[in-house]
PDB file of C-alpha atoms and ligand atoms in Angstrom:
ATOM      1  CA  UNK C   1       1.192  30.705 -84.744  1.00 37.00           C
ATOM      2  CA  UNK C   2       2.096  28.825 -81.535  1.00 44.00           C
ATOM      3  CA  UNK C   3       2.320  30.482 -78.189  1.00 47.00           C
ATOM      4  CA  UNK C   4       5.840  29.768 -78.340  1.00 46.00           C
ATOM      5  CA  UNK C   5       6.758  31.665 -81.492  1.00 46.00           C
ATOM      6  CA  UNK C   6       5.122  34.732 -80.419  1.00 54.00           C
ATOM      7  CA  UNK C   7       7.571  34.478 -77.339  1.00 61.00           C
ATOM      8  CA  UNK C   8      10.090  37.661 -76.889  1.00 68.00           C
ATOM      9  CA  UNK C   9      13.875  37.255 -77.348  1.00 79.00           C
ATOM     10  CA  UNK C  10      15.435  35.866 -74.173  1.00 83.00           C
ATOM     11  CA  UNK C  11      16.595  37.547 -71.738  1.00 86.00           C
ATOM     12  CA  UNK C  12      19.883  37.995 -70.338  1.00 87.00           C
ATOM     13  CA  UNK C  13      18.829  35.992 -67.245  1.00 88.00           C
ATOM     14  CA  UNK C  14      16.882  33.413 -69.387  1.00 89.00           C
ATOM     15  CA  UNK C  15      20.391  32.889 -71.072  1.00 91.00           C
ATOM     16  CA  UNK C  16      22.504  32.462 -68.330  1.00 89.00           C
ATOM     17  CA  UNK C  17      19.505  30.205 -67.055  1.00 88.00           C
ATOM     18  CA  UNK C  18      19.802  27.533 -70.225  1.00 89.00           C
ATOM     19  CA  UNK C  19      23.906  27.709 -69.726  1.00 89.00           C
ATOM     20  CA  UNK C  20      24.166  26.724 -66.463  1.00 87.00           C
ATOM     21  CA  UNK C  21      21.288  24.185 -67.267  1.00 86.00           C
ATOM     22  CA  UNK C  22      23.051  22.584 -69.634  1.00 87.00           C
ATOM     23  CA  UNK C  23      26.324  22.643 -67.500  1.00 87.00           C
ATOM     24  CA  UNK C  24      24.755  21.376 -64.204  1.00 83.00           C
ATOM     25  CA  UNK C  25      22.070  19.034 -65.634  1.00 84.00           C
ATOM     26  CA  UNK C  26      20.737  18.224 -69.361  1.00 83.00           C
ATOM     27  CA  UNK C  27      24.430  17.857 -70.253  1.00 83.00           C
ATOM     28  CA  UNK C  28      25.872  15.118 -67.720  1.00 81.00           C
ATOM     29  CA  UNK C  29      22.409  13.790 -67.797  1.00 80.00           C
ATOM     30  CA  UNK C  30      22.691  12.829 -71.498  1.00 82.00           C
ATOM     31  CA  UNK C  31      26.623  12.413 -71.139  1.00 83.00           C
ATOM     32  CA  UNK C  32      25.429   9.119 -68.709  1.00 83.00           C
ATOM     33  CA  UNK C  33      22.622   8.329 -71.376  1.00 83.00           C
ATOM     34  CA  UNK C  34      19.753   9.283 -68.732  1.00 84.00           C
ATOM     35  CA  UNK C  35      21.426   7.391 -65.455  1.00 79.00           C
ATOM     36  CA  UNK C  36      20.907  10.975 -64.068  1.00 78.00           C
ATOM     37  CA  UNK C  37      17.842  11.814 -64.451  1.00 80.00           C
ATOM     38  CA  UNK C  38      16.485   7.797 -63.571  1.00 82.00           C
ATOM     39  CA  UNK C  39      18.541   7.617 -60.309  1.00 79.00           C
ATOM     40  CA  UNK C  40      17.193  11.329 -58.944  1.00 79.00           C
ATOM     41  CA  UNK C  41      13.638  10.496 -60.001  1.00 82.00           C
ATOM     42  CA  UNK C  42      13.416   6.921 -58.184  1.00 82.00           C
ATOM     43  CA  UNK C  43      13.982   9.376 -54.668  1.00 87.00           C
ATOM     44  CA  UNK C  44      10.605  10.182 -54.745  1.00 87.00           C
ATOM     45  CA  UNK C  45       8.770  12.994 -52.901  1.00 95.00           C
ATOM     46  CA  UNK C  46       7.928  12.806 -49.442  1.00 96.00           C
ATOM     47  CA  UNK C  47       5.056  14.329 -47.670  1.00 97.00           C
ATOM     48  CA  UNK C  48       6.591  16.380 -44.769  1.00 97.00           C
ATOM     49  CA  UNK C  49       4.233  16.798 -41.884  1.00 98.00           C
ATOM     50  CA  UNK C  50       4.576  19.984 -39.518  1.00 98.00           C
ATOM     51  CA  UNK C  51       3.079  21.128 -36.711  1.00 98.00           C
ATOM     52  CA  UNK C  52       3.886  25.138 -36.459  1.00 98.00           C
ATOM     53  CA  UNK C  53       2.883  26.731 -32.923  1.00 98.00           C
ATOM     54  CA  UNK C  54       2.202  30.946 -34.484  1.00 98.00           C
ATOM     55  CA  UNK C  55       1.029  33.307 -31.405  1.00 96.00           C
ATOM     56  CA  UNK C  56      -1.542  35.716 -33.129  1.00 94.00           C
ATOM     57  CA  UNK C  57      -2.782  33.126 -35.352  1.00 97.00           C
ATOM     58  CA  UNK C  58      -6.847  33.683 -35.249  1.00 96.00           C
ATOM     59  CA  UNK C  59      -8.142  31.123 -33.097  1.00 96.00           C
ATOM     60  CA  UNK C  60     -11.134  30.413 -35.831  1.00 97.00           C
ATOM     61  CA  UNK C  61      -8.439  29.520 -37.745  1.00 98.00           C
ATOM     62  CA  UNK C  62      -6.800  27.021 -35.430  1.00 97.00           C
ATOM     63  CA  UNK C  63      -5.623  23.620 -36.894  1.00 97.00           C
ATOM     64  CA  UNK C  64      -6.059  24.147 -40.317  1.00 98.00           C
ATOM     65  CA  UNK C  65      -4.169  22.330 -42.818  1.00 98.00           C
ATOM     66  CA  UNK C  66      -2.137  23.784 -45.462  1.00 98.00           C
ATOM     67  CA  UNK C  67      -0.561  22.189 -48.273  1.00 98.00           C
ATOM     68  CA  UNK C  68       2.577  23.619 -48.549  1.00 98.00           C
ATOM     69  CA  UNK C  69       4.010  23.004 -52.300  1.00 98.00           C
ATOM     70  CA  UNK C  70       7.414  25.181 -53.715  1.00 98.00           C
ATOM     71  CA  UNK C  71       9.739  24.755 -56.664  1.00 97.00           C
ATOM     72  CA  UNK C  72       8.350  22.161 -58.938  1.00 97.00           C
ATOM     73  CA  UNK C  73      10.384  23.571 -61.501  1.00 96.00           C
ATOM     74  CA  UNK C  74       8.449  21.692 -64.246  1.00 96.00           C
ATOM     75  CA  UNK C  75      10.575  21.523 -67.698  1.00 94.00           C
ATOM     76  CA  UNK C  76      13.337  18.701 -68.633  1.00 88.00           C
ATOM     77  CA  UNK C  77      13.763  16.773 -65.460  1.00 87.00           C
ATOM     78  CA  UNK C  78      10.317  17.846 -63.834  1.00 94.00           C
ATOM     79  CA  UNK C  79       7.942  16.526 -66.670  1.00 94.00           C
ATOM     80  CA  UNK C  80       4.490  17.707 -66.404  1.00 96.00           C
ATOM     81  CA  UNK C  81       3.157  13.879 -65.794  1.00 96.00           C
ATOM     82  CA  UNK C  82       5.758  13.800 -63.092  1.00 95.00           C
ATOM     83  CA  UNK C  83       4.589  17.280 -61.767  1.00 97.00           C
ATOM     84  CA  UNK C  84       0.900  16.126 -61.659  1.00 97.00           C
ATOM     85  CA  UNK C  85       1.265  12.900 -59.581  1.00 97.00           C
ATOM     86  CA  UNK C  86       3.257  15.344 -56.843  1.00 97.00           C
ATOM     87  CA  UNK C  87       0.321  17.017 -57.260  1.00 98.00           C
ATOM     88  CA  UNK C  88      -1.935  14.182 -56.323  1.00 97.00           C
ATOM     89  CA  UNK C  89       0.110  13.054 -53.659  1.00 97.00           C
ATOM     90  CA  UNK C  90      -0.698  16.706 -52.073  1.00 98.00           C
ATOM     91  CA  UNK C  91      -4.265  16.228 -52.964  1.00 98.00           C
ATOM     92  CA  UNK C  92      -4.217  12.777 -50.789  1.00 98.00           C
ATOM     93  CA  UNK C  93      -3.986  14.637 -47.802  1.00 98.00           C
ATOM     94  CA  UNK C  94      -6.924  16.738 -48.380  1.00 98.00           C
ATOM     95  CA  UNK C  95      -5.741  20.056 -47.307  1.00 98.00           C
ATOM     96  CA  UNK C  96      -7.228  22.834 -45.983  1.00 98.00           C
ATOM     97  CA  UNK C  97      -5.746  25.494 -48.545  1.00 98.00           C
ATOM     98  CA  UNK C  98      -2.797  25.287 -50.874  1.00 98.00           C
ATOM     99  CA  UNK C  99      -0.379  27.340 -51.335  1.00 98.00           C
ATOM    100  CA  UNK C 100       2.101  27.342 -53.813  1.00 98.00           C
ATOM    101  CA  UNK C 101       5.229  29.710 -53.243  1.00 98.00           C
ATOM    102  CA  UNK C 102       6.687  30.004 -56.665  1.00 98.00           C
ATOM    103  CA  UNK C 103       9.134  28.387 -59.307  1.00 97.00           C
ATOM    104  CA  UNK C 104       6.236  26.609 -60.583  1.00 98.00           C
ATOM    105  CA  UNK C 105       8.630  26.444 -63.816  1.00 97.00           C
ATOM    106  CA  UNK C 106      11.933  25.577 -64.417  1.00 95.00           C
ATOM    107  CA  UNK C 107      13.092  27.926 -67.831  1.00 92.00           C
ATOM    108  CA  UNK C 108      10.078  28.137 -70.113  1.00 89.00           C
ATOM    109  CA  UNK C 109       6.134  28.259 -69.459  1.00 91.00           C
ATOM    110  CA  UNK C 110       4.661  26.541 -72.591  1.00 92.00           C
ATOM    111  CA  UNK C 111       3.525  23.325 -71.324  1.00 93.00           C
ATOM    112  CA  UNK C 112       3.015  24.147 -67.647  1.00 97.00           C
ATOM    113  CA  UNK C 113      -1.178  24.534 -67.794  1.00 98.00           C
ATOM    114  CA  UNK C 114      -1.838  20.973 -66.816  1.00 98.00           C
ATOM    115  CA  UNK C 115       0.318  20.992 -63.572  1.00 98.00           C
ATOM    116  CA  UNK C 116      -1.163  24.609 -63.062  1.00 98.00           C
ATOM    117  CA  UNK C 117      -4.842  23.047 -64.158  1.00 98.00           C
ATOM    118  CA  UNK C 118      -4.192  20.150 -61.276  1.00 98.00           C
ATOM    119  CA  UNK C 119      -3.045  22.248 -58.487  1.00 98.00           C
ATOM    120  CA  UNK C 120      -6.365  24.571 -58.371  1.00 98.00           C
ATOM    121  CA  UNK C 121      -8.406  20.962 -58.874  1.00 97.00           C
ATOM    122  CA  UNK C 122      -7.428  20.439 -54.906  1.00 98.00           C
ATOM    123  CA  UNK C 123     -10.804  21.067 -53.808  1.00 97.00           C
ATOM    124  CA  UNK C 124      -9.339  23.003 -50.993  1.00 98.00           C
ATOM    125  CA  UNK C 125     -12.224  24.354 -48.757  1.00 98.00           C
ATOM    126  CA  UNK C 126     -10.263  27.603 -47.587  1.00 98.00           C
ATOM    127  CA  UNK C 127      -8.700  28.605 -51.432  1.00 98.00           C
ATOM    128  CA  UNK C 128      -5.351  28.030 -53.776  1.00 98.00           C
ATOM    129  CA  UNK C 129      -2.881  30.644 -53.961  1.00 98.00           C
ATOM    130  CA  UNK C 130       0.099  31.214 -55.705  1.00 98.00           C
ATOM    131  CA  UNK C 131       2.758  33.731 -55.886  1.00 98.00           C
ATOM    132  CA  UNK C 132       6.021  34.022 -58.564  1.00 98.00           C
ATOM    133  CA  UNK C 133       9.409  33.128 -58.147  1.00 98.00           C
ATOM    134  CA  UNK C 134      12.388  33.831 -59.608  1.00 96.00           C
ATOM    135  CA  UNK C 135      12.447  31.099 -62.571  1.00 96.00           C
ATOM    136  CA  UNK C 136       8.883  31.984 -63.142  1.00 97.00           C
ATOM    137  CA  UNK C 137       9.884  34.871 -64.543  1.00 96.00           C
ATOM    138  CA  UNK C 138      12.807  33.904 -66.604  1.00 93.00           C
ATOM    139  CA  UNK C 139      10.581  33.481 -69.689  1.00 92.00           C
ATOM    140  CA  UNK C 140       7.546  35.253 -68.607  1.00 91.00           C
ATOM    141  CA  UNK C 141       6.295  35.701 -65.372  1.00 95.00           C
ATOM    142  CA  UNK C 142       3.233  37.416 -66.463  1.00 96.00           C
ATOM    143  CA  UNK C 143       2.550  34.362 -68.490  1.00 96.00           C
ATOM    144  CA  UNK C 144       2.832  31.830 -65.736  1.00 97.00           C
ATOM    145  CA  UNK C 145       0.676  34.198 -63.944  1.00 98.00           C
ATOM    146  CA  UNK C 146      -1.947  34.400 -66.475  1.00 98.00           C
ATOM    147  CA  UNK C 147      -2.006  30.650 -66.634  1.00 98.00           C
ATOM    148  CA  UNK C 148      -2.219  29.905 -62.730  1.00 98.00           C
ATOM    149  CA  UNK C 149      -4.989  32.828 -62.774  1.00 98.00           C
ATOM    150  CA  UNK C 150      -7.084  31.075 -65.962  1.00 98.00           C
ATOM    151  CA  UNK C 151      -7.374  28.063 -63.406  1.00 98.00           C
ATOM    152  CA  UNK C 152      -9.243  29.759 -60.770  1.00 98.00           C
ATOM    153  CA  UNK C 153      -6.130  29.621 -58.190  1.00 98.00           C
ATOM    154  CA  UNK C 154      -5.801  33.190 -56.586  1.00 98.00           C
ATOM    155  CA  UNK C 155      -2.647  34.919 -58.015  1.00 98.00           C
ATOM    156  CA  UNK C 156      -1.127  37.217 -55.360  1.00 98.00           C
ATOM    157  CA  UNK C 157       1.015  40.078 -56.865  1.00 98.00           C
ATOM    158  CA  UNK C 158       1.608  42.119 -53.942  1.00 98.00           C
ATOM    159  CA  UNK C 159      -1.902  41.912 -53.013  1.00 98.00           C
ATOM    160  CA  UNK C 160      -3.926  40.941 -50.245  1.00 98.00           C
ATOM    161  CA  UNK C 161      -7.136  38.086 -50.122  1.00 98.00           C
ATOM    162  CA  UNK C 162      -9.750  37.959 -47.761  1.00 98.00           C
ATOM    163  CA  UNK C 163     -10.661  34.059 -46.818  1.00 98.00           C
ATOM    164  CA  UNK C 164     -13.608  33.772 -45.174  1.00 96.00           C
ATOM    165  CA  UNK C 165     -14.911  31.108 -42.272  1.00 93.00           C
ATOM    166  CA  UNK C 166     -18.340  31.624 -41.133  1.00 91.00           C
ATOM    167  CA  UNK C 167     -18.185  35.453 -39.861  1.00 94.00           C
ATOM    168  CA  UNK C 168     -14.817  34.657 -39.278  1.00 96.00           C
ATOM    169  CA  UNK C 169     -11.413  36.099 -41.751  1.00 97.00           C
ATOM    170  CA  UNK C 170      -8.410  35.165 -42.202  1.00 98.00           C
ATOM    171  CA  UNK C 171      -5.796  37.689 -44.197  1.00 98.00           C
ATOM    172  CA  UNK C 172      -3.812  36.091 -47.009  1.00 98.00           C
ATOM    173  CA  UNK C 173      -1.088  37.806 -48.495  1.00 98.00           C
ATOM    174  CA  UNK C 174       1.476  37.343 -51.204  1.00 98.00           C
ATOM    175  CA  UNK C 175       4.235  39.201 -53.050  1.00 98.00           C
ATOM    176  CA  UNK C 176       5.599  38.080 -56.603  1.00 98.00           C
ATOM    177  CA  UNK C 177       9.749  37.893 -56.603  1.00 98.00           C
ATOM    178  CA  UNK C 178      12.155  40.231 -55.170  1.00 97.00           C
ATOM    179  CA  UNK C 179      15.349  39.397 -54.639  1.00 96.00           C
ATOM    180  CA  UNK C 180      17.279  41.000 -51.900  1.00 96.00           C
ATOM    181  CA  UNK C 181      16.127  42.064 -48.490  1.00 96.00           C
ATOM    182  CA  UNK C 182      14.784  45.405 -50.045  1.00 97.00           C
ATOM    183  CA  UNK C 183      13.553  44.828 -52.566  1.00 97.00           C
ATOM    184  CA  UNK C 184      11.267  42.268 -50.052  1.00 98.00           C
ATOM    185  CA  UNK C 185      10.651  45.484 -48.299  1.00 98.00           C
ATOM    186  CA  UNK C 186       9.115  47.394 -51.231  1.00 98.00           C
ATOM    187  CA  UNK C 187       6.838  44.211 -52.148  1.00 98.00           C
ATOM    188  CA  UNK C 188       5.616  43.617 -48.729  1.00 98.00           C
ATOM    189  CA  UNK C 189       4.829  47.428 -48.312  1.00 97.00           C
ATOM    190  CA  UNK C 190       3.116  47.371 -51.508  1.00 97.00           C
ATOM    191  CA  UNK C 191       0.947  44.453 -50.521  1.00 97.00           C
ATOM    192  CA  UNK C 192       0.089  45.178 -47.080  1.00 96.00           C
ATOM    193  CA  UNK C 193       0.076  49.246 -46.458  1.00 94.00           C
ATOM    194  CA  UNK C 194      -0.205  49.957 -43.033  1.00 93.00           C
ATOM    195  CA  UNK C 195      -2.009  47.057 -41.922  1.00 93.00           C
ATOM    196  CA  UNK C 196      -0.756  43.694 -41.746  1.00 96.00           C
ATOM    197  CA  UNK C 197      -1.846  39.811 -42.990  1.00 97.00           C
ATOM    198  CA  UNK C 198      -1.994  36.936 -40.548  1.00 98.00           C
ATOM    199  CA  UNK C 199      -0.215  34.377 -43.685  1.00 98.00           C
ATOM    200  CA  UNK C 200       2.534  35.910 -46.311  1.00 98.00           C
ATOM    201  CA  UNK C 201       3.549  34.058 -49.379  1.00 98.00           C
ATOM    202  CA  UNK C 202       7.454  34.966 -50.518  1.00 98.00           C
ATOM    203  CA  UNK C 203       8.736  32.796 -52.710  1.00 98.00           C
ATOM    204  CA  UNK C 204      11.790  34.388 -50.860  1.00 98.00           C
ATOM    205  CA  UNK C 205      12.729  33.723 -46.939  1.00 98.00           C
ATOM    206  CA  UNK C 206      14.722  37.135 -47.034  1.00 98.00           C
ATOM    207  CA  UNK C 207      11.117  38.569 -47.008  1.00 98.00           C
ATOM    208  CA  UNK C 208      10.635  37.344 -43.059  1.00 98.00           C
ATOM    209  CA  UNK C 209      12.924  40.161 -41.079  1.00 98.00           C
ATOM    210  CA  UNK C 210       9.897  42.667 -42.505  1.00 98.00           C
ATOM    211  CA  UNK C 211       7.229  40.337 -42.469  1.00 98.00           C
ATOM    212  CA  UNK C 212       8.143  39.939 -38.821  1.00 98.00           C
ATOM    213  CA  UNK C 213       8.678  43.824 -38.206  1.00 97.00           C
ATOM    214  CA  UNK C 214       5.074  44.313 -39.859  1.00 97.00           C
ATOM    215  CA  UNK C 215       3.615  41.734 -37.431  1.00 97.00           C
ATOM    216  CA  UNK C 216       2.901  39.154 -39.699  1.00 98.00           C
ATOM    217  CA  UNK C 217       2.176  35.918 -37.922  1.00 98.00           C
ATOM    218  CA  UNK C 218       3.349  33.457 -40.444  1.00 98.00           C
ATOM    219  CA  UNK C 219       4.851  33.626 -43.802  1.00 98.00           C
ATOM    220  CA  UNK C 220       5.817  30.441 -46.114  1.00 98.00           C
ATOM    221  CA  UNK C 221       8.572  30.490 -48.393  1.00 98.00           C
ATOM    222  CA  UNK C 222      10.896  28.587 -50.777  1.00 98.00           C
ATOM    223  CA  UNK C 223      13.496  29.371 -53.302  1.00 97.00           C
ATOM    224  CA  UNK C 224      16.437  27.271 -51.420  1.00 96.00           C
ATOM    225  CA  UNK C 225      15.347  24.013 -51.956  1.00 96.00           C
ATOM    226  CA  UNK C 226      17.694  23.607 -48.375  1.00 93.00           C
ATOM    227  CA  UNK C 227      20.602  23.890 -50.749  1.00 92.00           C
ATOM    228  CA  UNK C 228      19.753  20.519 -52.381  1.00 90.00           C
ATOM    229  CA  UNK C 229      22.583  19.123 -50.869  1.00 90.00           C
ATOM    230  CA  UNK C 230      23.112  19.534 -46.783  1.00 90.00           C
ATOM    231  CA  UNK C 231      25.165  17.324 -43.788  1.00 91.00           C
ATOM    232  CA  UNK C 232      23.405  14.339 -42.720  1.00 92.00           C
ATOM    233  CA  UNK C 233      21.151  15.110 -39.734  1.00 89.00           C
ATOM    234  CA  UNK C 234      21.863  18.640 -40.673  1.00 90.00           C
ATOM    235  CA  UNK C 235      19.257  20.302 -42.425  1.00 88.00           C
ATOM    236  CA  UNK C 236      20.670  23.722 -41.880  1.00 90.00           C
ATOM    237  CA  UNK C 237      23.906  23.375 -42.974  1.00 89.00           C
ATOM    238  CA  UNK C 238      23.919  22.787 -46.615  1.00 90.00           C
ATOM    239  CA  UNK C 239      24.913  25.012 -50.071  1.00 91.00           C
ATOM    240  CA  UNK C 240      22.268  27.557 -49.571  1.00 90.00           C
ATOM    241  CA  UNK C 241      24.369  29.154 -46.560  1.00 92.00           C
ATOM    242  CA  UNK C 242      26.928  29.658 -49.826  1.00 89.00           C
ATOM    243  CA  UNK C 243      24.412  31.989 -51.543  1.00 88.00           C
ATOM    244  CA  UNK C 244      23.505  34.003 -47.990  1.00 91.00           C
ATOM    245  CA  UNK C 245      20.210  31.983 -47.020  1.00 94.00           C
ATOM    246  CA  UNK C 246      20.696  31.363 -42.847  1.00 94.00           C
ATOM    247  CA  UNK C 247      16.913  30.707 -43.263  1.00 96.00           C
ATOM    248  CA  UNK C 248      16.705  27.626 -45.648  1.00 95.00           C
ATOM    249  CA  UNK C 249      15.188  25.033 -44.224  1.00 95.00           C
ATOM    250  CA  UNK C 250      11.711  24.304 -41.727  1.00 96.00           C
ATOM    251  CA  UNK C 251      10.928  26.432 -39.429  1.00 98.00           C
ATOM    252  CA  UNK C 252      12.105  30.093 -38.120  1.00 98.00           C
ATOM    253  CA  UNK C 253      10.991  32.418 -35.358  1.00 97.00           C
ATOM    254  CA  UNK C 254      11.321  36.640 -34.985  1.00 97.00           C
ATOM    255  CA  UNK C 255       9.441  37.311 -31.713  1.00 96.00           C
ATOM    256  CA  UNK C 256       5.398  36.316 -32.061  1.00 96.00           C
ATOM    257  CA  UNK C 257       6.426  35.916 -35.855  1.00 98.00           C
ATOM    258  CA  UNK C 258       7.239  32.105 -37.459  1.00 98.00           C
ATOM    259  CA  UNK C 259       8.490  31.097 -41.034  1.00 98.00           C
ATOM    260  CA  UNK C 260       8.815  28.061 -42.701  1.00 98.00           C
ATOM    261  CA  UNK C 261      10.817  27.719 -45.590  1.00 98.00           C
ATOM    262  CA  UNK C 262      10.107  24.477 -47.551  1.00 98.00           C
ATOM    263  CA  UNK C 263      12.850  22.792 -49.380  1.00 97.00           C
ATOM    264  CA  UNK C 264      10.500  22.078 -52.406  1.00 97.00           C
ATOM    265  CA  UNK C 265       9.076  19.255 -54.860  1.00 97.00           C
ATOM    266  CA  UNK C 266      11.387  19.954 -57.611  1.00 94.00           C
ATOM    267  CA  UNK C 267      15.438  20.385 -58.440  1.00 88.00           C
ATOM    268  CA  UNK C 268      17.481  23.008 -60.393  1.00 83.00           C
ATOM    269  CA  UNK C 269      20.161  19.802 -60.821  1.00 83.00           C
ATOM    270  CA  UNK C 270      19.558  16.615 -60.312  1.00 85.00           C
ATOM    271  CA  UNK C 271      21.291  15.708 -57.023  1.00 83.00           C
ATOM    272  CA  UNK C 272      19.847  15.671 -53.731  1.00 90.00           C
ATOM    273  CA  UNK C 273      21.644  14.867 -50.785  1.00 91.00           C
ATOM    274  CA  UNK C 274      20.184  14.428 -47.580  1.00 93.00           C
ATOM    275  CA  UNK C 275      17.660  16.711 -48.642  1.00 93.00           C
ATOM    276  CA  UNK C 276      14.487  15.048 -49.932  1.00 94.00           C
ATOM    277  CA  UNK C 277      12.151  16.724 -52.394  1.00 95.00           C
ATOM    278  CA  UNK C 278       9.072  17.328 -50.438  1.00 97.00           C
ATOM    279  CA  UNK C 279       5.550  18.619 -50.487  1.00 98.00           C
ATOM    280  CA  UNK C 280       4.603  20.119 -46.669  1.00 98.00           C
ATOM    281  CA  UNK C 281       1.074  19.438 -44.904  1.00 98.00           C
ATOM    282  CA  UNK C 282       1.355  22.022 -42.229  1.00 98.00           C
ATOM    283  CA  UNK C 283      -0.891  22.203 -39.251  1.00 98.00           C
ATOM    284  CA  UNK C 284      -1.255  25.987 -37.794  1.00 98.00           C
ATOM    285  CA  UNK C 285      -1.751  25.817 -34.394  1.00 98.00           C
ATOM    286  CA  UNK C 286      -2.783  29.099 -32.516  1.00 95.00           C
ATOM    287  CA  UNK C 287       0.045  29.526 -29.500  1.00 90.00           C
ATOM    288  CA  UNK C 288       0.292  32.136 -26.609  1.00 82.00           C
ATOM    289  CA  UNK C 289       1.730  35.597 -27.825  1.00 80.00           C
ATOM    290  CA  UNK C 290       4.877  36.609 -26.192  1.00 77.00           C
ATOM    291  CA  UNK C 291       4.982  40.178 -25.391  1.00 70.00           C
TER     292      UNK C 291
HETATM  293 FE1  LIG U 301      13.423  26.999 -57.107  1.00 51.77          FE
END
């Protein structure tokens, strides 16, 4: 039997997922024979380099560089192949860490190992991560999961990771999917207790008002993709705003707190408009805190 058979029925979401799929993309892709599909893949991917000033970072930690990847959404128009030279385009610039904030899948997981497989082969000296996002879990999050975890990249699932430099620690915290502010709430709580992490993973930027009130000093995110389709020399102002996401684009500041929300490698349709896919190198600087 094939990992696929022994798959559940779909879900509600999963089946709203494949409509709106086949709506927004497979269908006009094969209604103009593939032009589609061609055109959006010739954009590319470019490597976005950052430089993010976070008060309270740990000055051990001081000019690291993380690889920032979101949203790959591998399946029809992110084929694994595809999904694994992004991949080694991130690998290029020889990050620090990696961190990977969710959708690594588009609808289904069968098929996704190799692009999970490539990501933890970043011989990244300070660790891989990965948390869930919402199309993760369409088919089975706890699959994708399993998967990410069977490659050696650390899963975080409300949970907390120690990474170690010399005598030295950084605290590394993710939370899997949750999809209003609250619900953010109840992860991070879960994760973190009473104490706090110096780096949150949220697939989700609403997560950053508590992040912030917890103390975090930085937390990545995805999930917009900066609405996929924005006004020139206007990241900000683009179709996320429609869906309630103020925060859906670079960087963000609550006091001695600082997000950045990446706009991701991959595409839930294939149109991008002034918004380029992207992978992020980010450089963490350690800045004054602000009292
Ligand atoms: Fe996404």
């Amino acid at each position: 039997m094939t990992a696929s058979n022994k798959r559940n029925k779909p879900s509600a979401k999963l089946r709203k997922a494949r409509i709106r799929h086949l709506l927004m993309t497979a269908g006009p892709n094969r209604i103009t024979r593939g032009w589609f599909y061609r055109r959006h893949h010739a954009e590319g991917v470019v490597v976005r380099d950052e430089e993010i000033v976070v008060p309270n970072w740990p000055k051990a930690f001081d000019g690291i560089r993380i690889g920032h990847a979101s949203d790959m959404h591998v399946g029809d128009m992110m084929k694994p192949d595809r999904a694994i030279e992004i991949v080694s385009q991130l690998r290029d610039e020889q990050p620090d860490m990696v961190c990977h904030t969710g959708d690594l899948v588009d609808l289904y997981w069968p098929g996704v190992e190799p692009v999970a497989e490539a990501f933890a082969s970043i011989d990244a000296p300070l660790g891989n991560f990965f948390v869930r996002g919402n199309h993760d879990e369409l088919d089975s999050g706890d699959e994708v999961e399993r998967i990410v975890a069977a490659t050696g990249t650390t899963v975080l699932h409300d949970d907390v990771a120690l990474v170690r430099r010399g005598s030295d620690t950084l605290r590394v915290g993710g939370v899997a999917w949750a999809r209003t502010p609250s619900s953010c709430r109840s992860r991070i709580d879960a994760a973190l207790g009473d104490e706090s992490v110096d780096l949150l993973l949220s697939h989700n930027p609403k997560a950053f008002d508590h992040a912030a009130e917890k103390g975090v000093a930085l937390t990545l995110s995805g999930h917009t993709h900066g609405g996929q389709i924005a006004r020139r020399n206007r990241p900000n102002a683009n179709m996320a705003l429609l869906h309630g996401y103020r925060r859906n684009a670079g960087v963000y500041e609550i006091g001695n707190s600082r997000l950045f929300v990446t706009v991701g490698a991959g595409s839930w349709f294939p149109v991008r408009w002034n918004v380029p896919a992207e992978i992020a190198i980010l450089t963490i600087r350690s800045g004054a805190t602000v009292s």
